[in-house]
Amino acid sequence: MSDNANDVTELGVAAIRDGVAKGDFSAREVAEAFNANVAAAGELNAFIVATPDMALEAAGRVDADRAAGKALGKMAGVPIGMKDLFATNGVQTTAASHILEGFSPQYESTVSQKLWDAGAGMLGKLNLDQFAMGSSNETSYFGNVISPWRRNDGGNAPLAPGGSSGGSSSAVAARLCPAATGTDTGGSIRQPAAFTGITGIKPTYGRCSRWGIVAFASSLDQAGPMARDVRDCAIMLEAMAGFDPKDATSLDMPVPEWEAGLTADMKGKKVGIPREYRMDGMDADVAKSWEDGIAWLRDAGAEIVDISLPHTKYALPAYYIIAPAEASSNLARYDGVRYGLRDLPEGAGLQDMYAATRAAGFGAEVKRRILIGTYVLSAGFYDAYYTQAQKVRTLISHDFKNAFTECDVILAPTTPSASFALGEKSGDPLEMYLNDVFSVPASLAGLPAMSVPAGLNREGLPLGLQIIGNAFDEQGVLNAGLALEQRAGFTAKPEKWW
Ligand code: GLN
């Protein structure tokens, strides 16, 4: 990365797409520049596998199409990073787990295929928390991802890029790619975006097909874009979304033209401020950035209203029952028979092979989730935990339903704090889970939610503001995000040290 104003790696999705279409530069030049940044950033450990040739091939197709006068796709000439949770045909797909090491799918996930069809190219597969379980990218079998950001205290403590899409957030913030895919089950797009000063949106559950995405908790998993600004997210989400008969929960609705619909004018819109998100002992910088956000949306013409989401405090405990329950079921398929790792001790039978493979293949956090999930689904405890959590989930959805009779979108912090040092929270799972306190309610309700950079805290680290919208109202979320973005004027970027 250089500070050269002509450096294409400083450009986002829209600027690259438009520049390629106009002929200011070729798609190949763009791919080469990002390939070089990826190759030079090994210290961040953002990629599990780099695929420079695939980026060049896709760029070559776009340049040839342009030369032939053919229409170009929405993402034409834009090289991206692909979270290693998306199955990519012929390219190792691991979910950052040893149990899938060496697994090369024979098929392409629907979302990644749509991106390639729109003219994007793949720079590589991005690191993540193992099976997308985590908030700091410290559970990957392939090592921690390091945030490009550092505190302004002169110390060089390596910081968490957030999780589980930590490779995606680190890579976009460090200009290794203009955009990346993420997935969000309980906050994994929004929290890492907030930690690294970038933008990410989790659409309404069902907008993006889950087909070919390694399943964590199927009733919550949703893909979405992570990029440097709201417009770039709108463009990429248009390319990713759409009905897919191969996913039974896919929304059979047309994909709106979100980019064309962007406006930062909030006149006539009501923004709800949920009083239950104002927690005791809230970080002062987070509280201040929330106040800034309120002032910015008011300035954009919105009316600010107090709202109540009374069951908020039950969201985190309900999530940490439902998500592990679904995970314990989804991860039963990794048995050493069909995918990746097989550990077959001398003279062992089938059961021994299952046990040995799973013991060797899954990391500690994944095992914890499987054990919790198996426990809450077991005959004696099912009603007390799983059924109860499902009831709470319904109440949380009702809270939002009621709130959206009084407001159009909801504004809240994305996370209770800025990024923390690696190792600072990894010893205490509960402390790690608390990171998700503001992000899981929207996940449980299946609602679109986005994080937009709001400023820096006293340590010089980014903070994010979260917009939660009603089901199917990604446009309302993006527009409020744009209003925040224009007023926040966030231009900070990490100083290059890698
Ligand atoms: N941090 C949350 C968890 O560990 C959310 C992860 C996600 O959204 N994939 O479950």
Coordinates of N, CA and C in Angstrom, one line a residue, residues 19 44 71 111 166 184 187 201 206 209 220 244 250 288 360 379 423 428 430 472 486:
G19 N -14.3 3.2 -12.7 CA -13.0 3.4 -13.4 C -12.7 2.4 -14.5
L44 N -0.6 -10.0 8.8 CA -2.0 -9.9 9.3 C -2.8 -11.2 9.4
A71 N -22.0 -5.6 -22.2 CA -22.4 -5.0 -21.0 C -21.6 -5.6 -19.8
V111 N -24.0 -17.6 -3.4 CA -23.6 -16.2 -3.2 C -22.3 -15.9 -4.0
G166 N -13.2 -11.9 10.8 CA -12.0 -11.1 11.1 C -11.0 -11.0 10.0
D184 N -23.1 -13.5 9.1 CA -23.5 -13.0 10.4 C -24.5 -13.9 11.0
G187 N -23.7 -11.5 14.8 CA -23.0 -10.2 14.8 C -21.7 -10.3 14.0
I201 N -23.2 -4.9 6.2 CA -24.6 -5.1 6.4 C -25.0 -6.5 6.4
G206 N -32.7 -14.6 4.9 CA -33.4 -15.2 3.6 C -33.0 -14.4 2.4
S209 N -28.8 -16.4 -0.3 CA -28.9 -17.9 -0.2 C -27.8 -18.4 0.8
L220 N -30.2 -18.6 11.8 CA -29.7 -17.3 12.0 C -28.7 -16.9 10.9
D244 N -33.2 -18.3 -4.2 CA -32.5 -19.5 -4.6 C -33.3 -20.7 -4.2
S250 N -34.9 -19.3 1.6 CA -34.6 -18.2 0.7 C -35.8 -17.4 0.4
K288 N -20.8 8.3 24.0 CA -20.7 9.6 23.3 C -20.9 9.4 21.8
A360 N -9.8 -34.7 17.2 CA -8.6 -34.1 16.6 C -9.0 -32.9 15.8
A379 N -33.0 -34.9 26.2 CA -34.4 -35.2 26.6 C -34.8 -34.5 27.9
G423 N -5.9 -12.2 23.2 CA -5.6 -12.8 24.5 C -6.3 -12.2 25.7
D428 N -11.9 -16.3 28.9 CA -13.2 -16.3 29.5 C -14.3 -16.2 28.5
L430 N -17.5 -16.3 28.6 CA -18.6 -15.4 28.9 C -18.3 -14.0 28.6
F472 N -37.1 -6.7 5.5 CA -37.1 -6.4 4.0 C -36.7 -4.9 3.8
Q486 N -22.2 10.4 6.1 CA -21.8 11.7 5.6 C -21.5 12.7 6.7

